[in-house]
Structure formats: C-alpha cells, structure tokens
XYZ file of C-alpha atoms in Angstrom:
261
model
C 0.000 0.000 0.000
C 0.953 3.759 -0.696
C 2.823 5.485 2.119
C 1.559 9.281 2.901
C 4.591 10.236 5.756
C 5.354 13.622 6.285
C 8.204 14.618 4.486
C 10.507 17.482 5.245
C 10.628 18.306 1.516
C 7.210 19.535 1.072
C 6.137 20.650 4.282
C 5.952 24.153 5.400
C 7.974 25.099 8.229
C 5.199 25.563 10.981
C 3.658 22.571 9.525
C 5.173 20.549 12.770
C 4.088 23.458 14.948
C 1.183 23.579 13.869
C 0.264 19.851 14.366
C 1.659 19.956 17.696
C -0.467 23.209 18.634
C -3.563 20.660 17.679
C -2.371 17.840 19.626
C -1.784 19.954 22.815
C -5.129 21.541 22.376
C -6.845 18.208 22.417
C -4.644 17.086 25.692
C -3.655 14.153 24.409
C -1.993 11.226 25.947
C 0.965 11.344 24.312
C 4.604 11.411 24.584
C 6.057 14.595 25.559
C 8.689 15.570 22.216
C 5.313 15.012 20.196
C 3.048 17.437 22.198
C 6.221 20.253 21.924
C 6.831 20.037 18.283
C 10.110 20.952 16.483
C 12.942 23.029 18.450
C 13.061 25.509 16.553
C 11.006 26.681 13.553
C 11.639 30.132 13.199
C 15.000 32.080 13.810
C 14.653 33.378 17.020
C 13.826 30.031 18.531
C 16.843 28.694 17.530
C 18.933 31.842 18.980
C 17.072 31.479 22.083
C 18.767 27.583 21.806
C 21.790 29.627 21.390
C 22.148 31.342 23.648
C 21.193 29.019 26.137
C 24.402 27.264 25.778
C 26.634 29.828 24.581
C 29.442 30.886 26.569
C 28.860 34.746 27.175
C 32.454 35.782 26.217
C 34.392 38.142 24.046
C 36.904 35.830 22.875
C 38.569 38.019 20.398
C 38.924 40.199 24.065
C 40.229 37.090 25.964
C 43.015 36.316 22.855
C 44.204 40.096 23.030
C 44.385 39.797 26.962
C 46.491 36.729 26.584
C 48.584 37.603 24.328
C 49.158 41.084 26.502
C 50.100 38.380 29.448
C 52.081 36.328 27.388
C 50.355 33.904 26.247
C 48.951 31.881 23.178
C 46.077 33.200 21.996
C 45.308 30.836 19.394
C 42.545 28.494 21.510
C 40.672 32.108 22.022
C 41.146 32.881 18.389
C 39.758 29.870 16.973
C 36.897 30.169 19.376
C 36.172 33.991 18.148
C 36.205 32.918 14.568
C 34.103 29.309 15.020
C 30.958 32.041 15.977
C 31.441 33.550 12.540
C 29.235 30.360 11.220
C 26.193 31.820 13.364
C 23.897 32.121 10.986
C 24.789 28.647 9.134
C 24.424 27.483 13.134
C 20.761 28.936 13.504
C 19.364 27.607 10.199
C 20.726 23.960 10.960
C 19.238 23.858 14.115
C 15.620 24.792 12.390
C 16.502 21.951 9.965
C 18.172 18.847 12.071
C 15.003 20.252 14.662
C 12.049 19.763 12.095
C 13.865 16.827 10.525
C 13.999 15.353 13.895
C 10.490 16.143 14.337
C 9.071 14.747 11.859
C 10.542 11.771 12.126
C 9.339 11.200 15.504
C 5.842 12.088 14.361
C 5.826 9.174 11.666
C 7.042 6.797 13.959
C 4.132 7.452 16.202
C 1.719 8.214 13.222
C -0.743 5.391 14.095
C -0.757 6.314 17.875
C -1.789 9.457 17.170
C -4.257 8.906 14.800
C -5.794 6.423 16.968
C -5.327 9.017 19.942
C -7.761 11.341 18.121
C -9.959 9.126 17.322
C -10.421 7.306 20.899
C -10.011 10.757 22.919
C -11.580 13.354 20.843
C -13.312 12.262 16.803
C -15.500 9.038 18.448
C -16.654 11.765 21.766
C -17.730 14.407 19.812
C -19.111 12.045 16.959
C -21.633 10.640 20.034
C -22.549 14.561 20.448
C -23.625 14.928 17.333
C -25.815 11.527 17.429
C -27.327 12.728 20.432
C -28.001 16.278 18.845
C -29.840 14.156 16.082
C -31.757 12.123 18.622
C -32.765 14.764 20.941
C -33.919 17.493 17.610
C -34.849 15.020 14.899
C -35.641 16.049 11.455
C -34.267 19.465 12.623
C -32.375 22.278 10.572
C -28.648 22.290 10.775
C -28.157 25.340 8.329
C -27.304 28.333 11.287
C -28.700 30.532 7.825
C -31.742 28.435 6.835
C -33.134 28.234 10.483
C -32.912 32.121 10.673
C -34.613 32.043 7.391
C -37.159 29.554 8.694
C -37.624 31.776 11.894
C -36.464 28.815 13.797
C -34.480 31.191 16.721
C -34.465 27.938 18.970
C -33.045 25.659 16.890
C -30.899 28.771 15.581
C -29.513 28.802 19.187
C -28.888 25.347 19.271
C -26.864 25.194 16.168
C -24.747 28.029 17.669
C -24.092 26.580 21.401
C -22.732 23.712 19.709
C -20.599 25.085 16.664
C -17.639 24.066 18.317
C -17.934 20.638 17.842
C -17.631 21.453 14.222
C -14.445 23.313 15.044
C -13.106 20.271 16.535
C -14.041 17.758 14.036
C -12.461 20.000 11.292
C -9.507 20.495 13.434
C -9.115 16.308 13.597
C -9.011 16.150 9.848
C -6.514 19.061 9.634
C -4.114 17.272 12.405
C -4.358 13.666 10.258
C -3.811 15.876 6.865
C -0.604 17.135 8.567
C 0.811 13.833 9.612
C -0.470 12.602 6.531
C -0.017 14.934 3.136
C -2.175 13.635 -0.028
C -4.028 10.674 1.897
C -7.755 10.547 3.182
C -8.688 12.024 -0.500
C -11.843 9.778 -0.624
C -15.063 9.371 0.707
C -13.924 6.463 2.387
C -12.163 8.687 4.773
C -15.328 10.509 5.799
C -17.777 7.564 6.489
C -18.375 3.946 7.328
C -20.269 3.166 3.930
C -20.131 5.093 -0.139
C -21.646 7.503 -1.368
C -21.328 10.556 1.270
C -19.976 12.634 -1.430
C -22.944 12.122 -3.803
C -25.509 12.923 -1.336
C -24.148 16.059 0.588
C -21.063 16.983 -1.414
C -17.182 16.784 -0.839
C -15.949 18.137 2.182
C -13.934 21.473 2.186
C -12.183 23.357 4.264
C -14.816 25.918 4.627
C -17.473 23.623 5.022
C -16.460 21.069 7.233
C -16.190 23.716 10.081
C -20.090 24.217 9.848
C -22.305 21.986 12.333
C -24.934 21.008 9.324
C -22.417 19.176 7.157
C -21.756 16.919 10.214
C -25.622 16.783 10.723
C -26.607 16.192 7.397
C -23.564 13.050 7.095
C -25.325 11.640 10.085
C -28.647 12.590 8.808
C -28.559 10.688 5.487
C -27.415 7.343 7.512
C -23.770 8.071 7.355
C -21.466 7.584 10.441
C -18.106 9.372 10.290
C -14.806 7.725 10.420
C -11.520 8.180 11.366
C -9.073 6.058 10.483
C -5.343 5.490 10.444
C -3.794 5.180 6.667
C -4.171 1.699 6.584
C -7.297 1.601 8.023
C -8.584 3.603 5.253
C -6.638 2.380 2.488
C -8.767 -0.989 3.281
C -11.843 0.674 3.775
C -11.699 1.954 -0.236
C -10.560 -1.137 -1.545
C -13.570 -2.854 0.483
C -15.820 -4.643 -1.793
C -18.540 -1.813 -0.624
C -16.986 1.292 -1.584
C -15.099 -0.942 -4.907
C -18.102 -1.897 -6.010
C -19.668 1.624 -5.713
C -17.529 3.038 -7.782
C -17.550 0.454 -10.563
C -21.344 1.108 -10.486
C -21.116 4.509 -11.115
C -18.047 4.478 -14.080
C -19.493 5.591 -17.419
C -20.253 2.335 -19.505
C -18.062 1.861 -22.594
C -19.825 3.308 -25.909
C -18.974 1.724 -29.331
C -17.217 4.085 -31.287
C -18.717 4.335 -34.906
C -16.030 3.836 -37.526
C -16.760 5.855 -40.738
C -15.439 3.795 -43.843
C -14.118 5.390 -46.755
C -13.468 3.393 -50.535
C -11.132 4.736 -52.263
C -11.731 4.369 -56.500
C-alpha cells in the first residue's frame, strides 16, 4: 500500500508546529517531544537555543588579553572565529530540529491517529448523534433556520458550533501527519456515497455543524481512520463496487469507412 509520511521536503515550516499546537489543544496522551513540536522553527527560537548554551564571552577580548600576558592566543582565536558560522548554526538547528520532528511524528503516526480518534473524533461524533436524537428532522443550516424563523433551533446550532471546530480540526491534524491521503469518501464515512448525497468536504465547510448533521442525517457515520485503516476501507468490496457502479459504460465508437476508387 501507498505510504503518505510527512516529508521534510514539502512541508511548510510551521507545519510541525502547527500539528503539535492541535495535539496539545486536544490534551492528548501522548509522549512529551510530540506534544512540543520541532525546536526551533523560526530564527529566534533557535537563537534562544543559542544562547542558552553559549558561553557569554568576548573571545577576540580574551586572545588580546592573553597575548598582553604572554600567552597563546590561538585556543581564544579559533573560538572567536568558530561564531562567525552563526547564521549557518541557527538555520541547521531549524533543519536537524524539524527533521527530527518529523521523524518522531511518523514513527508514532498510528498512535496518534488512533489518539484522536479514541479521545476526541469518536466523543464528539456521540454529540452529534445525540443532537440528532434529541432534535430530529431538525435544521442544521445556522442561515436556513434564521430564514425559517427557527431562533431555537438557531440557538442550538450556535451553542454547539464548536464541535464542528473540533471535528475540522481532527481532519486538519491527520492531513498534517499525513499529506495527499484521506482524499476519498472512504475517509469521511463507514459506507459510499457521502460525497454524492451532501457533497465533498472542504475546508470551509467542514467547520459548519450542518455538514456533520446532514452526514449523520442521510445514515452516514463518520470515520476516522489510520492510513491503513482507510486504504482498506476503499478497496472494500462496498466502496469498490460503488464506484464500478457509477463508471461511465463503454460506448462503441462508430467507424466511418471510406473506398477509395
């Protein structure tokens, strides 16, 4: 099966902060280097590294001081010019640091993909079903229940917008660890044809209560699975033979004849 790691190549630099800001803010169980994310991704954080460690000397100072007492100056010397590579210093920390980073991360991919899913996805999944069990046949559109003159439900949609937030925040966090994967529907829900009935998700959308509704709704139940996971969910016979239903048919092509006299 295709591999989907997080490579260094293509991802941005506050990729690995960024993943690690989700993680935190979900409080997982996890081990520690994943929760910080990478050492250093900017500049300054790898000066502030720096200068942890740094001696706190003028050492071009200390070589003219010892050679004023008589002494070889040359170990002072070769100190003062080893801190002329600086700058090559602070950008190979921000590199070995997100290197090192994301190499942790796709060790532990799995873990915390199943993390999510345990702590936070398959919680806040059981919100939503009770939602639909406590307001059935309700309206999940914030804008069509204002429309409707529903405030109530309105209200409702609004005190619980934030489980949207979250869910959308779970597929950005897997989409990190996992660049180009969970691309179809068999990411999004235990059986085909979610993307027929309410549309592919998008970034915009999938931060709005009534797409997670309306999945539920129309007898879906949201999934979140680890690569492999999902890589056997599409090639299930299910979702396989879902797709081969819906492939255009092959059309004879007429072939015009032509004699030539």
């Amino acid at each position: 099966m295709t591999s989907y790691p997080m490579i260094q190549d293509i991802v941005r630099p506050n990729n690995g902060r960024e993943l690690a800001a989700i993680l935190r803010r979900f409080k997982l169980d996890l081990p520690a280097e994943i929760l910080a994310g990478p050492p250093a991704t900017y500049g300054n954080d790898a000066a502030a590294l720096i200068d942890a460690v740094r001696p706190q000397h003028d050492h071009l100072e200390d070589a003219a001081q010892a050679v004023i007492r008589g002494e070889d100056p040359t170990e002072h010397l070769i100190l003062a010019a080893a801190w002329n590579f600086y700058p090559g210093l602070v950008q190979r920390i921000q590199e070995s640091g997100l290197k090192i980073y994301i190499d942790t991360v796709n060790k532990h991919a799995d873990e915390i993909i199943s993390a999510i899913r345990v702590q936070v996805f398959e919680p806040t999944i059981d919100k939503l079903h009770d939602l639909d069990d406590d307001h059935p046949n309700a309206l999940w559109n914030l804008e069509t229940a204002l429309a409707a003159g529903d405030y109530k439900q309105a209200a409702i949609i609004k005190d619980n917008a934030a489980l949207a937030r979250t869910l959308a925040d779970t597929d950005k966090a897997r989409r990190l660890l996992h660049p180009e994967a969970y691309d179809t529907d068999a990411a999004w829900s235990d059986q085909p044809g979610l993307f027929e009935v309410i549309g592919e998700p998008e970034p915009d959308t999938i931060t709005e209560l009534h797409w997670w509704m309306h999945t539920i709704t129309n007898g879906h139940t949201p999934v979140y699975d680890t690569v492999t996971e999902w890589q056997k969910r599409d090639a299930s016979t299910p979702f396989t033979d879902y797709r081969e239903d819906r492939e255009p048919a092959d059309v004879p092509v007429m072939q015009l004849g032509f004699t030539s006299r």
